[in-house]
mmCIF file of the C-alpha atoms, coordinates in Angstrom:
data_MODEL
# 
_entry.id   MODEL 
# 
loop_
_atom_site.group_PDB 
_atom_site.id 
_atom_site.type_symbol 
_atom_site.label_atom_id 
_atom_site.label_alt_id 
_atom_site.label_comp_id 
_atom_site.label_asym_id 
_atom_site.label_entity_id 
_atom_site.label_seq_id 
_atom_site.pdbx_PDB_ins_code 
_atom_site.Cartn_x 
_atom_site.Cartn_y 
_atom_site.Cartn_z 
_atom_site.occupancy 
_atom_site.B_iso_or_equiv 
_atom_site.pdbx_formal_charge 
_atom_site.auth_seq_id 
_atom_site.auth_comp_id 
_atom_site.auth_asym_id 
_atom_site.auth_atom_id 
_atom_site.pdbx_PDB_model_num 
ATOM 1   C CA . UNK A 1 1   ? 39.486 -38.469 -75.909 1.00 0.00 ? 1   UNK A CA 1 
ATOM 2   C CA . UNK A 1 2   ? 40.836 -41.291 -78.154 1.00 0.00 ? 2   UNK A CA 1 
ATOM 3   C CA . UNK A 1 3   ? 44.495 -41.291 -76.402 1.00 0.00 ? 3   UNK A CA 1 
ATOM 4   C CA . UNK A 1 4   ? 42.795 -41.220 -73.146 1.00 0.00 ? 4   UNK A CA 1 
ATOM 5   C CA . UNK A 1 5   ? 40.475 -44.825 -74.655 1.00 0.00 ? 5   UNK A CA 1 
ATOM 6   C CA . UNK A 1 6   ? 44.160 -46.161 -75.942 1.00 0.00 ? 6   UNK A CA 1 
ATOM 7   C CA . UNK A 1 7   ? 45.683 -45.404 -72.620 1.00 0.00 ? 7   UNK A CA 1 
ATOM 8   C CA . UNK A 1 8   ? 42.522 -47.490 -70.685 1.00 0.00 ? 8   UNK A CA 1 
ATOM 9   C CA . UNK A 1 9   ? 42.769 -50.386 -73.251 1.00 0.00 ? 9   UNK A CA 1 
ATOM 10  C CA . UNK A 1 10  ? 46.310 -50.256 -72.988 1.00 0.00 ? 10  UNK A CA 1 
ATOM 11  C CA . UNK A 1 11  ? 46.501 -50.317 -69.118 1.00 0.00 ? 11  UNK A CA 1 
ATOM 12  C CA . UNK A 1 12  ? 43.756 -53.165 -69.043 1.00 0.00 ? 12  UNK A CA 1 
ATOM 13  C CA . UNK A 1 13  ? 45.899 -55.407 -71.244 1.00 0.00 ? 13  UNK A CA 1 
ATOM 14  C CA . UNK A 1 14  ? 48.555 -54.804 -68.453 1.00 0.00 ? 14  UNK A CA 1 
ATOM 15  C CA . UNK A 1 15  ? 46.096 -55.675 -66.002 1.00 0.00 ? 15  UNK A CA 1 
ATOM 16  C CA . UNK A 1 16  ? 45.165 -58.786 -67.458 1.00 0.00 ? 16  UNK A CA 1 
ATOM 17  C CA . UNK A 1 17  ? 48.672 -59.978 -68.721 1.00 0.00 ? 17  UNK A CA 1 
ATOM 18  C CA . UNK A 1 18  ? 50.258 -59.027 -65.301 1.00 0.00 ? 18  UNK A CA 1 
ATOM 19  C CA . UNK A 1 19  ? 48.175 -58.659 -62.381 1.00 0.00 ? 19  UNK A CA 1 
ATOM 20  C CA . UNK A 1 20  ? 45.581 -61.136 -62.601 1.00 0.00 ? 20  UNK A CA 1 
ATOM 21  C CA . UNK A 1 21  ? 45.360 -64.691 -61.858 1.00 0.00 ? 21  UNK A CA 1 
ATOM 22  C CA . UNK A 1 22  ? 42.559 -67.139 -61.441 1.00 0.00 ? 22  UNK A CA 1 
ATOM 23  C CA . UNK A 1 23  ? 42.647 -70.003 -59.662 1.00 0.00 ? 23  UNK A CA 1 
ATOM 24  C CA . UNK A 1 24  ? 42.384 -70.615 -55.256 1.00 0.00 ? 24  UNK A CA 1 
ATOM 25  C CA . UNK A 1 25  ? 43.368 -67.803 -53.392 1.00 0.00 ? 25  UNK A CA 1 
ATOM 26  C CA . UNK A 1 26  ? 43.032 -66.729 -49.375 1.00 0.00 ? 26  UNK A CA 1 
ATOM 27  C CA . UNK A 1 27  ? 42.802 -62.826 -49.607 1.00 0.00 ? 27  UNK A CA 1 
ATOM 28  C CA . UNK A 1 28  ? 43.972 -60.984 -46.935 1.00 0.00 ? 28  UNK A CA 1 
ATOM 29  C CA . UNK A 1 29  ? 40.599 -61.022 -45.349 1.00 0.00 ? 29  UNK A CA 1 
ATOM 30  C CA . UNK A 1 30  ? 41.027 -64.704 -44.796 1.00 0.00 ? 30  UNK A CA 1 
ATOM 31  C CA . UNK A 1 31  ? 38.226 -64.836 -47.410 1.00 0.00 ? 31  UNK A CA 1 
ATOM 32  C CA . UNK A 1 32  ? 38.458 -67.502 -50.049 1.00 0.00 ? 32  UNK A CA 1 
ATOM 33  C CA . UNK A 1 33  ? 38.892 -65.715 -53.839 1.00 0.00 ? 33  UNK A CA 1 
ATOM 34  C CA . UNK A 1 34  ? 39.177 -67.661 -57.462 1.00 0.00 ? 34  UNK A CA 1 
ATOM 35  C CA . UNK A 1 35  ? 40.170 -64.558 -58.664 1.00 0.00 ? 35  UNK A CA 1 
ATOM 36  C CA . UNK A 1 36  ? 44.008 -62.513 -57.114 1.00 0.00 ? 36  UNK A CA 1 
ATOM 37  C CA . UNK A 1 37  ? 44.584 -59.059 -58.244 1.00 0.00 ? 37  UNK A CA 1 
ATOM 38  C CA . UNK A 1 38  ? 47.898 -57.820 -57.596 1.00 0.00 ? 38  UNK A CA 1 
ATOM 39  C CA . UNK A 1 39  ? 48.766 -54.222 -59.890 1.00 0.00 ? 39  UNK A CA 1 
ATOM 40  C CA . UNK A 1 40  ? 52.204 -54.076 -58.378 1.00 0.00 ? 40  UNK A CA 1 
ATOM 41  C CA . UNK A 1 41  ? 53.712 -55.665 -61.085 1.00 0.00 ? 41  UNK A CA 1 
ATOM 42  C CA . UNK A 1 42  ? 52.299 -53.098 -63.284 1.00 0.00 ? 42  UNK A CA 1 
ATOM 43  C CA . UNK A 1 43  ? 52.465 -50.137 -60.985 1.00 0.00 ? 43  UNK A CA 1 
ATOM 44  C CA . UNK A 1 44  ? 55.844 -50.648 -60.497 1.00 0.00 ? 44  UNK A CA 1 
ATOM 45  C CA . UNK A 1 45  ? 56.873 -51.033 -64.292 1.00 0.00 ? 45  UNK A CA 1 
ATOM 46  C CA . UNK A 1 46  ? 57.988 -47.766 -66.064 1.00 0.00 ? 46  UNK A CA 1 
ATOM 47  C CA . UNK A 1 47  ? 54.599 -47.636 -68.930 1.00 0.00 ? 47  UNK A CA 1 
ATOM 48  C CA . UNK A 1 48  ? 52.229 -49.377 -66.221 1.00 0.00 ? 48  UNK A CA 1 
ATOM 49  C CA . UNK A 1 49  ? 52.559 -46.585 -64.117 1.00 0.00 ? 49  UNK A CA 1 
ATOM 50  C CA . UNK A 1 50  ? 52.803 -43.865 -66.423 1.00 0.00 ? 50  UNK A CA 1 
ATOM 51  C CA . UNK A 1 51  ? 49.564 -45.197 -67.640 1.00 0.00 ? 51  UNK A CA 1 
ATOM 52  C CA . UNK A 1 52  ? 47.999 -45.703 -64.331 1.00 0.00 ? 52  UNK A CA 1 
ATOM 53  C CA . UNK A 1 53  ? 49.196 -42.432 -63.124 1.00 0.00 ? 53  UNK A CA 1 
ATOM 54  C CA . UNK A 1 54  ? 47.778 -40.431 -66.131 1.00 0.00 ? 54  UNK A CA 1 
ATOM 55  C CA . UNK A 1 55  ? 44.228 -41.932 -65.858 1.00 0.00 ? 55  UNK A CA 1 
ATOM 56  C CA . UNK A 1 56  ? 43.835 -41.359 -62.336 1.00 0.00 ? 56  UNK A CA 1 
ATOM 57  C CA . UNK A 1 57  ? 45.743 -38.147 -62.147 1.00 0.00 ? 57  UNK A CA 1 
ATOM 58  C CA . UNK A 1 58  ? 42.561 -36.982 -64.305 1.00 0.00 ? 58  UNK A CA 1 
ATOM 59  C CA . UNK A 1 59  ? 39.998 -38.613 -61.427 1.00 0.00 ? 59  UNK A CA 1 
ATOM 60  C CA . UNK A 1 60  ? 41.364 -36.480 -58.860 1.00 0.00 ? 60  UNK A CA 1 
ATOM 61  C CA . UNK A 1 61  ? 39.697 -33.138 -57.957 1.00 0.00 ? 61  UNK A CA 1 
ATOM 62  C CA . UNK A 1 62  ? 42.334 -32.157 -55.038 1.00 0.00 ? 62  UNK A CA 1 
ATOM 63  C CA . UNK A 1 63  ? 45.787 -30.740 -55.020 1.00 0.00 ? 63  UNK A CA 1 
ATOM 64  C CA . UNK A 1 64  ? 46.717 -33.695 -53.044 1.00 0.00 ? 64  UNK A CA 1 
ATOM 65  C CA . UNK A 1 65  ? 46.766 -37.546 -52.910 1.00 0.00 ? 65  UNK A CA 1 
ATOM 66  C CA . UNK A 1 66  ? 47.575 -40.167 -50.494 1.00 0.00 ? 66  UNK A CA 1 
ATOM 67  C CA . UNK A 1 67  ? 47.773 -43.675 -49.757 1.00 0.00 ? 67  UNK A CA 1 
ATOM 68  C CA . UNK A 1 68  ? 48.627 -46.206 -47.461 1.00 0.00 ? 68  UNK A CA 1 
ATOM 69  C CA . UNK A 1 69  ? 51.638 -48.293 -48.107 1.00 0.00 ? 69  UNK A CA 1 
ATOM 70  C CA . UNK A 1 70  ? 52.472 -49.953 -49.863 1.00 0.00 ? 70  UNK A CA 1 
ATOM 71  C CA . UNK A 1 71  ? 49.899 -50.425 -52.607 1.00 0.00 ? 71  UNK A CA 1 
ATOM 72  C CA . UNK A 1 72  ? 49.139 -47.163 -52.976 1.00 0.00 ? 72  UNK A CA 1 
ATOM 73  C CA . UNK A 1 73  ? 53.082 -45.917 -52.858 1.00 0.00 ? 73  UNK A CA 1 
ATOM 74  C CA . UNK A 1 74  ? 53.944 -45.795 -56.432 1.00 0.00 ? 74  UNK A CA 1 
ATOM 75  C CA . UNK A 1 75  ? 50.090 -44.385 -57.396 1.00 0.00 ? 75  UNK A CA 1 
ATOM 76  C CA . UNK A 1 76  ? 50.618 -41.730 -55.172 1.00 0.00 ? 76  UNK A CA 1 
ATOM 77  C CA . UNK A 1 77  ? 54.234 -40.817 -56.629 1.00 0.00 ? 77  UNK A CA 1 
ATOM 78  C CA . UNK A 1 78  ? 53.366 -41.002 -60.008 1.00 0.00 ? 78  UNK A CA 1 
ATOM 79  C CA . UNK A 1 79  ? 50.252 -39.034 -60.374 1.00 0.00 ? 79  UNK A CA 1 
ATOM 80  C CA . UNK A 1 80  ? 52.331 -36.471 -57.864 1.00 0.00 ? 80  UNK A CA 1 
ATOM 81  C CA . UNK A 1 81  ? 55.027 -36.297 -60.764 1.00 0.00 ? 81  UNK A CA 1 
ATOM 82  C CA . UNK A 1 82  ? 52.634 -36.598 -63.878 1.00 0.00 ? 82  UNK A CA 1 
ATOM 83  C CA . UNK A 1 83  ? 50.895 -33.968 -62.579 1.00 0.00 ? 83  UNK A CA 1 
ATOM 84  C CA . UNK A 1 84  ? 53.976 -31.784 -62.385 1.00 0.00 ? 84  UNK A CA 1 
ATOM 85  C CA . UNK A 1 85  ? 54.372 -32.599 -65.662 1.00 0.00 ? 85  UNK A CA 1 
ATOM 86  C CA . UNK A 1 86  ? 50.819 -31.224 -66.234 1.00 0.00 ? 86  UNK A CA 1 
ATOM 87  C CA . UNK A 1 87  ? 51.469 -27.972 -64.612 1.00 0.00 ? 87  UNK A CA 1 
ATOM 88  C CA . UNK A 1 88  ? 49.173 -29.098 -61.976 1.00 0.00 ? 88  UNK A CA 1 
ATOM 89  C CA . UNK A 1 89  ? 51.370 -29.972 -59.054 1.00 0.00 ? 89  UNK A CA 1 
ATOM 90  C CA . UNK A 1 90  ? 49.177 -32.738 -56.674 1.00 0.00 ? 90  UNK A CA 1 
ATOM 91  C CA . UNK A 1 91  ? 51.477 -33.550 -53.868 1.00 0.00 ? 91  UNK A CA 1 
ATOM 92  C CA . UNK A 1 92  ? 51.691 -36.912 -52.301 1.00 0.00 ? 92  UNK A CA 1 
ATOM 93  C CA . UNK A 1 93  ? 51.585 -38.154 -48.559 1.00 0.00 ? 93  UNK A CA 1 
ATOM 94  C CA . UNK A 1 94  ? 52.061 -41.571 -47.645 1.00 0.00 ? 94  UNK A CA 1 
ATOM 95  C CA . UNK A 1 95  ? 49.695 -42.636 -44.806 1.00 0.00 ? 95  UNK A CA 1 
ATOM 96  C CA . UNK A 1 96  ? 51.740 -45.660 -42.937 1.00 0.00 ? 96  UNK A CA 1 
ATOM 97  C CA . UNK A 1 97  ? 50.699 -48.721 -41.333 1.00 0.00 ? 97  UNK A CA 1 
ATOM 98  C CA . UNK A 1 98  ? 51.721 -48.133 -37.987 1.00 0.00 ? 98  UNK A CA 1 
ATOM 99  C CA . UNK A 1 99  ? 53.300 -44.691 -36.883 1.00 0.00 ? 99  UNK A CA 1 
ATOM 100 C CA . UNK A 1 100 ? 57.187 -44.282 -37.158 1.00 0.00 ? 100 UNK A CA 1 
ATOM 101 C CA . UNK A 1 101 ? 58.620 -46.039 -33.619 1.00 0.00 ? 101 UNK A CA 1 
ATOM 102 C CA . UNK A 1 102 ? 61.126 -43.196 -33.473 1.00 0.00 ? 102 UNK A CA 1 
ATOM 103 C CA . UNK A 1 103 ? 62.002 -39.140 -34.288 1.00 0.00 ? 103 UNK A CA 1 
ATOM 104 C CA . UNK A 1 104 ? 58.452 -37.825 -34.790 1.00 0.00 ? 104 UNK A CA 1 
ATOM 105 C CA . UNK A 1 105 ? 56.339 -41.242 -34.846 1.00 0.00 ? 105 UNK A CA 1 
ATOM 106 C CA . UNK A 1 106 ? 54.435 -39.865 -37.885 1.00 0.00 ? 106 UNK A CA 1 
ATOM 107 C CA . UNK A 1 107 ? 51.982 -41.752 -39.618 1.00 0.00 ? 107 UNK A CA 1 
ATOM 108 C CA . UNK A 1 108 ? 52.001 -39.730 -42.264 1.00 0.00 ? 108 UNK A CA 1 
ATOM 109 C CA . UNK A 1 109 ? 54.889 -38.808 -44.711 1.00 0.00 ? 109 UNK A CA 1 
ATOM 110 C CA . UNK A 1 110 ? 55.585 -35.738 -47.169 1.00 0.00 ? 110 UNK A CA 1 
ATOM 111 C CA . UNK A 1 111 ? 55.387 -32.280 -47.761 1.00 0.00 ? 111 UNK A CA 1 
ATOM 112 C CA . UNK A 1 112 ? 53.435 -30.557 -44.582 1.00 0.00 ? 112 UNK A CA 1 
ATOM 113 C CA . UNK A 1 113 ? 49.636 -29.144 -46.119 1.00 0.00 ? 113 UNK A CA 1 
ATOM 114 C CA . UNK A 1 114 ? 47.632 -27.152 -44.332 1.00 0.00 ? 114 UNK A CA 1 
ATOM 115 C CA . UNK A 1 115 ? 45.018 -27.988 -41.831 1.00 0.00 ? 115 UNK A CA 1 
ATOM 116 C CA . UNK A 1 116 ? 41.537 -28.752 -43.575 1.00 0.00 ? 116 UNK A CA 1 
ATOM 117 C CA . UNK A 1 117 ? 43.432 -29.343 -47.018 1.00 0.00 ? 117 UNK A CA 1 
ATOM 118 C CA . UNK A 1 118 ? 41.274 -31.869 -49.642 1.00 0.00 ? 118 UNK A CA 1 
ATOM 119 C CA . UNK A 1 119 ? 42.909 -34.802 -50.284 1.00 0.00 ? 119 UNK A CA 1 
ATOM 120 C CA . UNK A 1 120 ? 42.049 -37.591 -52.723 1.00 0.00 ? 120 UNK A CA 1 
ATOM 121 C CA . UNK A 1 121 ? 43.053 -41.254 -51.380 1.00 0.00 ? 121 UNK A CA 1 
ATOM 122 C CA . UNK A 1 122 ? 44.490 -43.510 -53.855 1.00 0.00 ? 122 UNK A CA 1 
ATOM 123 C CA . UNK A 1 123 ? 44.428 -47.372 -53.645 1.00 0.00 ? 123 UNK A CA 1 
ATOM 124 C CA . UNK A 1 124 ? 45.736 -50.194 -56.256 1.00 0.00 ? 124 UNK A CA 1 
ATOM 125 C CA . UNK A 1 125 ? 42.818 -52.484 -55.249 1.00 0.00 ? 125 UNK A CA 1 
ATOM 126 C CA . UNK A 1 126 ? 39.680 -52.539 -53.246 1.00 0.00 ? 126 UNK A CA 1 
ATOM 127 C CA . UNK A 1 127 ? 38.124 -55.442 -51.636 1.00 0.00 ? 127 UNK A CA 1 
ATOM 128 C CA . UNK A 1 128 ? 36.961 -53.989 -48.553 1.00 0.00 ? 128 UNK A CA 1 
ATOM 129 C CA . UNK A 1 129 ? 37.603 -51.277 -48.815 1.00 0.00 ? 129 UNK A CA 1 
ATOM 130 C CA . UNK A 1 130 ? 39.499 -51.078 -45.207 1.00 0.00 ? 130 UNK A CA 1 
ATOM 131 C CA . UNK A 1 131 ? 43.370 -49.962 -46.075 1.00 0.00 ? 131 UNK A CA 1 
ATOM 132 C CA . UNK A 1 132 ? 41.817 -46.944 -47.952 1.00 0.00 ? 132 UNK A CA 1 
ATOM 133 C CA . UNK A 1 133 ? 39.314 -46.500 -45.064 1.00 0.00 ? 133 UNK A CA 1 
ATOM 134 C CA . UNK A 1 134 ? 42.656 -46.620 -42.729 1.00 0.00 ? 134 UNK A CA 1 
ATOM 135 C CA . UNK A 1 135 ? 44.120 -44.345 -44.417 1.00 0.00 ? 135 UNK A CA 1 
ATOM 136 C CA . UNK A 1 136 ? 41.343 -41.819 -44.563 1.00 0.00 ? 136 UNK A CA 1 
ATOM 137 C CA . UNK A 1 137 ? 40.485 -42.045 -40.983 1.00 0.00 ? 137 UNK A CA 1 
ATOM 138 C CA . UNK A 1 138 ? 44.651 -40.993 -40.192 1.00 0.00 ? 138 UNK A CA 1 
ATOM 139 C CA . UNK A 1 139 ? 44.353 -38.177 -42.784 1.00 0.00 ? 139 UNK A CA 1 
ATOM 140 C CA . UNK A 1 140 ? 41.290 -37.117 -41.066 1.00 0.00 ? 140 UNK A CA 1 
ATOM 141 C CA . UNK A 1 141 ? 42.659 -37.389 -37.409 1.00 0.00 ? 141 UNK A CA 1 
ATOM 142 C CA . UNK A 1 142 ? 45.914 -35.005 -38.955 1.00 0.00 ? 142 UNK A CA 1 
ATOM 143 C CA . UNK A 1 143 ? 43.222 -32.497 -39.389 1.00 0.00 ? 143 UNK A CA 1 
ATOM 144 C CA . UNK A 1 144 ? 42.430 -33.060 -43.742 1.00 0.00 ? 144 UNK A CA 1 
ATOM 145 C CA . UNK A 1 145 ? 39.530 -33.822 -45.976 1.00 0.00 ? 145 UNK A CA 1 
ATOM 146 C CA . UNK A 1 146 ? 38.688 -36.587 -47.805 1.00 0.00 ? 146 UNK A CA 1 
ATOM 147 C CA . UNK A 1 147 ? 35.485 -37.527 -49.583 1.00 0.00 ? 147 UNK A CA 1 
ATOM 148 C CA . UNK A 1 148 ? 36.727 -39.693 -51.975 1.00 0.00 ? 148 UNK A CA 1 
ATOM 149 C CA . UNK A 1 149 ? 39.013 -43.158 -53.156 1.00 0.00 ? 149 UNK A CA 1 
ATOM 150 C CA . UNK A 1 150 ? 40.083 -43.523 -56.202 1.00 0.00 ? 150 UNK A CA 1 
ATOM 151 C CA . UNK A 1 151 ? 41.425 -47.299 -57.178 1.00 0.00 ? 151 UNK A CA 1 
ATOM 152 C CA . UNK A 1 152 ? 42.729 -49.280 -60.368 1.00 0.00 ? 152 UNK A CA 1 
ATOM 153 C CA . UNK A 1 153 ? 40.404 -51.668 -59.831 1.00 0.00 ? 153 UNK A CA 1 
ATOM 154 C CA . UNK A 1 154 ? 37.547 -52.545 -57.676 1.00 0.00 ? 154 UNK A CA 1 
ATOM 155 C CA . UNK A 1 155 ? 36.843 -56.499 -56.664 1.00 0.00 ? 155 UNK A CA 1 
ATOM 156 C CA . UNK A 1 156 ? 33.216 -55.767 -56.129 1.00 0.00 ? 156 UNK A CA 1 
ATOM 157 C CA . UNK A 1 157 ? 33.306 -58.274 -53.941 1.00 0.00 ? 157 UNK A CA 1 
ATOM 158 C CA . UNK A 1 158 ? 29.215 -58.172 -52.803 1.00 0.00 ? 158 UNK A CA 1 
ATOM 159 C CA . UNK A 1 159 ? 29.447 -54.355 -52.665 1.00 0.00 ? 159 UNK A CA 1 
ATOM 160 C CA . UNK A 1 160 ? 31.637 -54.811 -49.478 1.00 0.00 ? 160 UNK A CA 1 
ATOM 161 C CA . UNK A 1 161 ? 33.548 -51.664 -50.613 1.00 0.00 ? 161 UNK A CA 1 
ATOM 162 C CA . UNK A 1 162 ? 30.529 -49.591 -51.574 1.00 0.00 ? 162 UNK A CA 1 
ATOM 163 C CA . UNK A 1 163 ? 28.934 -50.502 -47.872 1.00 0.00 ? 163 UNK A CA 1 
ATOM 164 C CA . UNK A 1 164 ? 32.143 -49.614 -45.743 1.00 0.00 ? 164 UNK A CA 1 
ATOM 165 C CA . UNK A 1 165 ? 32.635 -46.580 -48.497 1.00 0.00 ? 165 UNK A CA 1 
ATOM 166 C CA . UNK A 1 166 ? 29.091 -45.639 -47.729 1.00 0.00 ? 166 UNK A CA 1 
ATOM 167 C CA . UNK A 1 167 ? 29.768 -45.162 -43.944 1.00 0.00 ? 167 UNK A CA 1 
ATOM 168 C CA . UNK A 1 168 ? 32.914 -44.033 -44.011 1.00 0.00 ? 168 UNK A CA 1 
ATOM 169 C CA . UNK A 1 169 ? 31.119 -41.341 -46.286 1.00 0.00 ? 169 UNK A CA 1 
ATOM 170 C CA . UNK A 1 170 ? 33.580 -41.555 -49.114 1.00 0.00 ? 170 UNK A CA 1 
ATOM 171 C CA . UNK A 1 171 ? 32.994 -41.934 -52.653 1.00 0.00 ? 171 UNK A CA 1 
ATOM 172 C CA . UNK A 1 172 ? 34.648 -44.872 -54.451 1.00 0.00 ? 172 UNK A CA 1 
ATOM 173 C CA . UNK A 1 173 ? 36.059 -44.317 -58.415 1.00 0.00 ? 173 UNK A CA 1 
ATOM 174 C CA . UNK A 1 174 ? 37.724 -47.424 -60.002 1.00 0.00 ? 174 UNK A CA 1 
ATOM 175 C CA . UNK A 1 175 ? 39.053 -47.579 -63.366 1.00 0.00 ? 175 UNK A CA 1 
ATOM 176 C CA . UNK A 1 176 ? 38.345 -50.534 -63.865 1.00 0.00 ? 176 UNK A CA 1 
ATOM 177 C CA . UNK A 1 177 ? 35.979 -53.691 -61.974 1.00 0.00 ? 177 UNK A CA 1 
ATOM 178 C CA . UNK A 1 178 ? 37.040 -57.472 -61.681 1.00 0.00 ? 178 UNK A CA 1 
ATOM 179 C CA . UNK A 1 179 ? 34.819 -58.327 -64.350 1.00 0.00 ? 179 UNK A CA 1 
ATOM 180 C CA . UNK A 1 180 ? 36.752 -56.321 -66.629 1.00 0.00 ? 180 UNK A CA 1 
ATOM 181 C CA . UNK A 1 181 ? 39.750 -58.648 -66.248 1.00 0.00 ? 181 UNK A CA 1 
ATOM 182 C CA . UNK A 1 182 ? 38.124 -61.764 -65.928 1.00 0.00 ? 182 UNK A CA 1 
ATOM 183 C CA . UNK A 1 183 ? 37.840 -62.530 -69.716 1.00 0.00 ? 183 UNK A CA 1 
# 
């Protein structure tokens, strides 16, 4: 339990030092923010996503994950590998923006699962909660199920996420809120 603690406090300091910024920001709602969260820089550093990966890899109840691109790219590939690691093998799809314009014109990408297969959908950050909700409703039109989003962190923007969540009848996990990096 302590390692797992070291590994949170650890990650947050990431968080803090890296992917979040105060100041005047249009989100991509068009929405004005004084706070930006952007955990690319950490997911896409060697320990930030090793860290990232290991604390969600133990929030997800399904032998797969998936995400739309691209914040939810390396999440998705990391927790797929530390789980190998784990001798738990989660495999990883990556749910696309817009389907492929040629070959198959997939919108989804990696190793085939079976029809009604539980997935877990992972995001770096939720506003809205809409790109997870995107996600989810491709996933679900390929035939899976998903009850649940995990995230990094959560804006909590007026419960937005927890309202579109709500109908979308997911559950939302976050590691961590926007109040935990605004210090």
């Amino acid at each position: 339990m302590r390692t797992v603690l070291k590994m949170r406090d650890e990650l947050l300091e990431l968080l803090k030092k890296d992917a979040y910024k105060k100041g005047e920001y249009t989100l991509s709602s068009g929405k004005k923010s004084e706070h930006y969260v952007n955990c690319k820089p950490v997911t896409l550093s060697g320990r930030g996503l090793t860290l990232a990966s290991l604390l969600m890899l133990q929030e997800v109840k399904t032998s797969y994950v998936a995400g739309l691109t691209l914040g939810a790219d390396p999440l998705v590939s990391g927790v797929s590998l530390v789980s190998a690691l784990d001798s738990r093998l989660v495999n990883g799809l990556i749910v696309r923006k817009e389907a492929k314009g040629h070959g198959t014109q997939a919108w989804i990408e990696g190793p085939p699962q079976a029809e009604g297969a539980k997935i877990t959908v992972l995001e770096d950050v939720v506003t809205s909660g809409k790109s997870a909700i995107k996600a989810v409703e491709k996933l679900r039109e390929a035939g899976y199920t998903v009850n649940r989003v995990a995230t990094i962190v959560d804006r909590q923007v007026g419960g937005e996420a927890d309202i579109n969540m709500c109908a979308a009848k997911l559950e939302l996990f976050s590691l961590y809120s926007l109040e935990d990096l605004d210090v």
